């Protein structure tokens, strides 16, 4: 309203100069304002490139392959670096745009995304790591099963024995535990390794991705129920010793319980790992929120303490997941006793 009023020429020029000088400053202040929520979500979310760190205007980023399919353009494969210009700003490429970690077509067409994202790359890395370690350990056992363990073999043998004796035997039983050992060892070390990799600066939050924990829960669901004996299903649909009229109430509860068990596995692992990352990043963000370096004297030691706690949690979550799966399997294969 005031801009439309007639004013003196020098006042107008003065106001214009002030406005032009203030606009860049305001824009710069707005751009440089620290957003902790954006930082935290950026860290725990999946991405189409693997960002390690940023120093000034230098971004240490590993571009990952984008594999997309649309009905009009067909299958296209290109690098995720095409979505960024020389100033590290997001741009469109070949009719596609990358918005909030998702690839969209500029014309609004549905995009089928099969890209190798950060979590997928971390998944493949952990798979290679697991295979390399345990195939090597297995070969050493085959070559000389009576020789004392050395190197990585001596490191992982106590953990393997722990899973066998304290988890598999106790919960599944002496008769059936052996055939489930490969599965239990796989999920234990897969979760533990990926929990540890997620704590490395620049690491991927794989076990904090609900899609990954969902797949682990679905596998546990099928392993448990496909191995269920007749007594297992009898206790669900026709519990012995229970009056017939009570089955109308208890049977639906037991059926719901079949699906709630894997659901609890999924949510527990996802929530605990994600919460750990959020706490650590929130502590570090306090320094930038209050813009006080002296706060680091309190934040950094506490963050280091939380990192140590997270190392313990990484093992505990792998243990709890494997323990619960083994109890579900044990209930499914349990034989009827008189």
Coordinates of C-alpha atoms in Angstrom, one line a residue:
X1 CA 0.0 0.0 0.0
X2 CA 2.8 2.5 0.9
X3 CA 4.7 1.5 -2.2
X4 CA 1.9 2.9 -4.3
X5 CA 1.9 6.3 -2.7
X6 CA 3.7 9.1 -4.5
X7 CA 6.9 9.9 -2.7
X8 CA 10.0 12.0 -3.5
X9 CA 12.5 10.6 -6.0
X10 CA 15.3 10.4 -3.6
X11 CA 13.1 8.7 -1.0
X12 CA 12.0 6.2 -3.7
X13 CA 15.6 5.6 -4.7
X14 CA 16.6 5.2 -1.0
X15 CA 13.8 2.8 -0.4
X16 CA 14.7 0.8 -3.5
X17 CA 18.3 0.6 -2.5
X18 CA 17.5 -0.5 1.0
X19 CA 15.0 -3.1 -0.3
X20 CA 17.6 -4.5 -2.8
X21 CA 20.2 -4.6 -0.1
X22 CA 17.9 -6.2 2.5
X23 CA 16.5 -8.8 0.1
X24 CA 19.7 -10.8 -0.5
X25 CA 20.5 -10.6 3.2
X26 CA 17.1 -11.9 4.1
X27 CA 17.3 -14.6 1.4
X28 CA 20.8 -15.6 2.7
X29 CA 19.6 -15.8 6.3
X30 CA 16.6 -17.9 5.2
X31 CA 18.8 -20.2 3.2
X32 CA 21.4 -20.7 5.9
X33 CA 19.0 -21.3 8.8
X34 CA 19.7 -24.7 10.3
X35 CA 16.8 -27.1 10.0
X36 CA 17.3 -30.1 12.4
X37 CA 14.2 -31.9 11.2
X38 CA 15.5 -31.9 7.6
X39 CA 18.9 -33.1 8.7
X40 CA 17.4 -36.0 10.7
X41 CA 15.0 -37.1 8.0
X42 CA 17.7 -36.8 5.4
X43 CA 19.9 -39.2 7.4
X44 CA 17.3 -41.9 8.2
X45 CA 15.5 -41.8 4.8
X46 CA 16.4 -43.8 1.7
X47 CA 18.1 -41.9 -1.2
X48 CA 19.1 -42.3 -4.8
X49 CA 22.7 -41.4 -4.0
X50 CA 25.0 -42.2 -1.2
X51 CA 26.1 -39.0 0.6
X52 CA 29.0 -39.3 2.9
X53 CA 29.9 -35.8 4.1
X54 CA 30.0 -32.1 3.0
X55 CA 32.9 -29.7 3.5
X56 CA 32.0 -26.2 2.3
X57 CA 30.7 -26.5 -1.2
X58 CA 32.3 -30.0 -1.7
X59 CA 29.8 -32.9 -1.4
X60 CA 31.4 -36.4 -1.1
X61 CA 28.6 -38.3 -2.8
X62 CA 28.5 -41.7 -4.6
X63 CA 26.0 -41.6 -7.5
X64 CA 23.8 -44.7 -7.7
X65 CA 22.1 -46.2 -10.8
X66 CA 18.5 -45.1 -11.4
X67 CA 16.4 -47.8 -13.2
X68 CA 12.9 -46.5 -14.1
X69 CA 10.1 -47.7 -16.4
X70 CA 7.2 -45.7 -17.9
X71 CA 4.8 -46.9 -20.5
X72 CA 5.7 -44.1 -22.9
X73 CA 9.5 -44.1 -22.6
X74 CA 10.0 -47.7 -21.6
X75 CA 13.0 -48.8 -19.4
X76 CA 15.7 -46.2 -18.8
X77 CA 18.9 -46.6 -16.8
X78 CA 21.0 -43.5 -15.9
X79 CA 23.1 -42.2 -13.0
X80 CA 21.5 -40.3 -10.1
X81 CA 24.1 -37.6 -10.6
X82 CA 22.1 -36.3 -13.6
X83 CA 19.5 -34.9 -11.1
X84 CA 22.1 -32.5 -9.7
X85 CA 23.8 -29.5 -11.4
X86 CA 27.3 -28.1 -10.7
X87 CA 25.8 -26.2 -7.7
X88 CA 24.4 -29.4 -6.2
X89 CA 20.8 -28.2 -6.9
X90 CA 18.1 -30.6 -8.1
X91 CA 17.2 -30.4 -11.8
X92 CA 15.1 -32.4 -14.2
X93 CA 16.6 -35.0 -16.4
X94 CA 15.1 -36.7 -19.5
X95 CA 11.6 -36.0 -18.4
X96 CA 12.1 -37.1 -14.8
X97 CA 12.4 -35.1 -11.5
X98 CA 13.7 -36.2 -8.1
X99 CA 11.5 -34.8 -5.4
X100 CA 11.9 -35.8 -1.7
X101 CA 13.7 -39.0 -2.7
X102 CA 11.1 -40.1 -5.2
X103 CA 11.4 -40.1 -9.0
X104 CA 8.4 -38.6 -10.8
X105 CA 7.6 -38.1 -14.5
X106 CA 7.2 -34.4 -15.5
X107 CA 4.1 -35.3 -17.5
X108 CA 2.5 -37.0 -14.5
X109 CA 2.8 -40.5 -15.8
X110 CA 3.2 -43.4 -13.4
X111 CA 6.9 -44.3 -12.8
X112 CA 8.0 -47.8 -11.8
X113 CA 11.2 -47.3 -9.9
X114 CA 13.6 -50.3 -9.6
X115 CA 16.6 -48.1 -8.8
X116 CA 19.6 -49.2 -6.7
X117 CA 19.0 -46.8 -3.8
X118 CA 21.2 -46.2 -0.7
X119 CA 19.5 -48.9 1.3
X120 CA 19.7 -51.4 -1.6
X121 CA 23.4 -50.7 -2.0
X122 CA 23.9 -51.1 1.7
X123 CA 22.0 -54.4 1.6
X124 CA 24.2 -55.7 -1.2
X125 CA 27.3 -54.6 0.7
X126 CA 26.2 -56.4 3.8
X127 CA 25.4 -59.5 1.8
X128 CA 28.9 -59.5 0.3
X129 CA 30.4 -59.0 3.7
X130 CA 28.5 -61.8 5.3
X131 CA 29.2 -64.2 2.5
X132 CA 32.9 -63.4 2.4
X133 CA 33.3 -63.8 6.1
X134 CA 31.3 -67.0 6.7
X135 CA 32.2 -68.8 3.5
X136 CA 35.8 -68.3 4.6
X137 CA 35.1 -69.5 8.1
X138 CA 33.2 -72.6 6.8
X139 CA 36.2 -73.5 4.6
X140 CA 38.5 -73.5 7.6
X141 CA 36.2 -75.8 9.5
X142 CA 36.1 -78.2 6.6
X143 CA 39.8 -78.2 6.0
X144 CA 40.6 -79.0 9.6
X145 CA 37.6 -79.3 12.0
X146 CA 39.8 -80.2 15.0
X147 CA 42.2 -77.3 14.7
X148 CA 41.9 -74.4 17.2
X149 CA 40.1 -71.4 15.6
X150 CA 42.2 -68.5 14.4
X151 CA 41.5 -64.9 13.2
X152 CA 37.8 -64.3 12.3
X153 CA 37.0 -67.9 13.1
X154 CA 38.0 -67.4 16.7
X155 CA 36.0 -64.1 16.8
X156 CA 32.7 -65.5 15.5
X157 CA 32.8 -69.0 16.9
X158 CA 31.7 -68.0 20.5
X159 CA 28.8 -66.0 19.0
X160 CA 27.7 -69.0 16.8
X161 CA 27.8 -71.3 19.8
X162 CA 25.9 -68.7 21.8
X163 CA 23.1 -68.6 19.1
X164 CA 23.1 -72.4 19.0
X165 CA 23.0 -73.1 22.8
X166 CA 21.2 -70.2 24.3
X167 CA 18.7 -69.5 21.5
X168 CA 18.1 -72.4 19.2
X169 CA 18.4 -75.3 21.6
X170 CA 16.6 -73.7 24.5
X171 CA 13.6 -72.5 22.4
X172 CA 13.3 -75.1 19.6
X173 CA 14.6 -78.2 21.3
X174 CA 17.3 -80.7 20.8
X175 CA 15.4 -82.7 18.2
X176 CA 14.6 -79.9 15.7
X177 CA 17.0 -77.0 16.3
X178 CA 19.7 -78.1 13.7
X179 CA 17.6 -77.6 10.6
X180 CA 16.7 -74.0 11.7
X181 CA 20.3 -73.0 12.6
X182 CA 21.2 -71.7 9.2
X183 CA 18.1 -69.4 9.2
X184 CA 18.6 -68.2 12.8
X185 CA 22.3 -67.5 12.2
X186 CA 21.5 -65.6 9.0
X187 CA 19.0 -63.3 10.5
X188 CA 21.1 -62.7 13.6
X189 CA 24.2 -61.7 11.8
X190 CA 22.3 -59.9 9.1
X191 CA 20.6 -57.6 11.6
X192 CA 23.7 -57.2 13.8
X193 CA 26.0 -56.3 10.8
X194 CA 23.5 -53.8 9.4
X195 CA 22.9 -52.3 12.8
X196 CA 26.7 -51.8 13.1
X197 CA 27.0 -50.4 9.6
X198 CA 24.3 -47.9 10.2
X199 CA 26.3 -46.4 13.1
X200 CA 29.3 -45.6 10.8
X201 CA 29.2 -41.9 9.7
X202 CA 27.6 -41.8 6.3
X203 CA 26.2 -45.3 6.7
X204 CA 22.7 -46.3 5.6
X205 CA 19.8 -46.8 8.0
X206 CA 18.9 -50.2 6.6
X207 CA 17.4 -51.9 9.6
X208 CA 15.6 -48.6 10.4
X209 CA 13.7 -49.0 7.1
X210 CA 10.3 -50.5 7.8
X211 CA 10.3 -52.2 4.3
X212 CA 13.4 -54.2 5.3
X213 CA 12.0 -55.2 8.7
X214 CA 8.7 -56.0 7.0
X215 CA 10.4 -58.5 4.8
X216 CA 12.3 -60.1 7.7
X217 CA 8.9 -60.4 9.6
X218 CA 7.2 -62.0 6.5
X219 CA 10.0 -64.6 6.2
X220 CA 9.7 -65.4 9.9
X221 CA 5.9 -65.7 9.4
X222 CA 6.3 -68.3 6.6
X223 CA 9.1 -70.2 8.3
X224 CA 7.1 -70.5 11.5
X225 CA 3.7 -71.5 10.0
X226 CA 5.0 -73.7 7.2
X227 CA 6.7 -75.8 9.9
X228 CA 3.7 -75.9 12.2
X229 CA 2.8 -79.4 13.3
X230 CA -0.8 -80.6 13.8
X231 CA -0.6 -79.8 17.5
X232 CA 0.3 -76.2 16.7
X233 CA -2.8 -75.7 14.5
X234 CA -5.0 -77.7 16.9
X235 CA -4.1 -75.3 19.7
X236 CA -5.1 -72.4 17.4
X237 CA -8.4 -73.6 16.0
X238 CA -9.6 -76.2 18.5
X239 CA -7.7 -75.9 21.8
X240 CA -8.0 -79.1 23.8
X241 CA -9.8 -78.9 27.1
X242 CA -11.6 -75.7 26.2
X243 CA -15.4 -75.6 26.1
X244 CA -16.9 -75.4 22.6
X245 CA -18.6 -72.0 23.3
X246 CA -15.2 -70.5 24.4
X247 CA -13.7 -71.4 21.0
X248 CA -15.9 -68.7 19.4
X249 CA -13.9 -66.1 21.4
X250 CA -10.5 -67.7 21.6
X251 CA -10.0 -69.0 18.1
X252 CA -10.3 -65.5 16.5
X253 CA -7.9 -64.2 19.1
X254 CA -5.4 -66.9 18.3
X255 CA -5.7 -66.3 14.5
X256 CA -5.0 -62.6 15.1
X257 CA -2.0 -63.6 17.2
X258 CA -0.5 -65.4 14.2
X259 CA -0.3 -62.1 12.3
X260 CA 0.5 -59.9 15.3
X261 CA 3.7 -61.8 16.1
X262 CA 5.5 -60.9 12.8
X263 CA 3.9 -57.4 13.1
X264 CA 5.5 -56.9 16.5
X265 CA 8.9 -58.1 15.1
X266 CA 8.7 -55.6 12.3
X267 CA 7.8 -52.6 14.5
X268 CA 10.2 -53.4 17.3
X269 CA 13.3 -53.5 15.2
X270 CA 12.3 -50.5 13.0
X271 CA 11.4 -48.3 16.0
X272 CA 14.4 -49.1 18.2
X273 CA 17.0 -48.6 15.4
X274 CA 15.3 -45.4 14.1
X275 CA 14.9 -44.0 17.5
X276 CA 18.7 -44.4 18.2
X277 CA 19.6 -42.5 15.1
X278 CA 17.2 -39.7 15.9
X279 CA 18.5 -39.3 19.4
X280 CA 22.1 -39.1 18.3
X281 CA 21.3 -36.6 15.5
X282 CA 19.1 -34.5 17.8
X283 CA 22.0 -34.2 20.3
X284 CA 24.4 -33.0 17.7
X285 CA 21.8 -30.6 16.3
X286 CA 21.6 -28.8 19.7
X287 CA 24.9 -27.2 18.9
X288 CA 23.6 -25.7 15.7
X289 CA 20.2 -24.8 17.0
X290 CA 21.6 -22.7 19.9
X291 CA 24.6 -21.6 17.7
X292 CA 26.9 -22.1 20.6
X293 CA 30.1 -24.1 20.2
X294 CA 30.5 -24.3 24.0
X295 CA 27.5 -26.5 24.1
X296 CA 29.6 -29.1 22.4
X297 CA 31.5 -29.6 25.7
X298 CA 28.4 -31.3 27.0
X299 CA 26.9 -32.6 23.8
X300 CA 29.9 -34.4 22.4
X301 CA 30.7 -36.6 25.5
X302 CA 27.0 -37.5 25.8
X303 CA 26.8 -38.3 22.1
X304 CA 29.9 -40.6 22.5
X305 CA 28.2 -42.3 25.4
X306 CA 25.0 -42.8 23.3
X307 CA 27.1 -44.2 20.6
X308 CA 28.4 -46.9 23.0
X309 CA 24.9 -47.6 24.0
X310 CA 23.9 -47.9 20.4
X311 CA 26.7 -50.5 19.9
X312 CA 25.1 -52.5 22.7
X313 CA 21.6 -52.0 21.2
X314 CA 22.8 -53.2 17.8
X315 CA 23.6 -56.6 19.4
X316 CA 20.6 -56.7 21.7
X317 CA 18.1 -56.0 18.8
X318 CA 19.7 -58.8 16.7
X319 CA 19.5 -61.1 19.8
X320 CA 15.9 -60.2 20.6
X321 CA 14.7 -60.7 17.0
X322 CA 16.4 -64.1 16.7
X323 CA 15.2 -65.1 20.2
X324 CA 11.5 -64.3 19.4
X325 CA 11.6 -66.0 16.1
X326 CA 13.1 -69.1 17.7
X327 CA 10.3 -69.2 20.3
X328 CA 7.7 -68.9 17.6
X329 CA 9.3 -71.8 15.7
X330 CA 9.6 -73.8 18.9
X331 CA 5.9 -73.4 19.6
X332 CA 5.2 -74.5 16.0
X333 CA 7.3 -77.7 16.0
X334 CA 6.6 -78.7 19.6
X335 CA 5.4 -82.3 19.8
X336 CA 2.4 -83.3 21.9
X337 CA 3.2 -84.8 25.2
X338 CA 1.0 -86.9 27.4

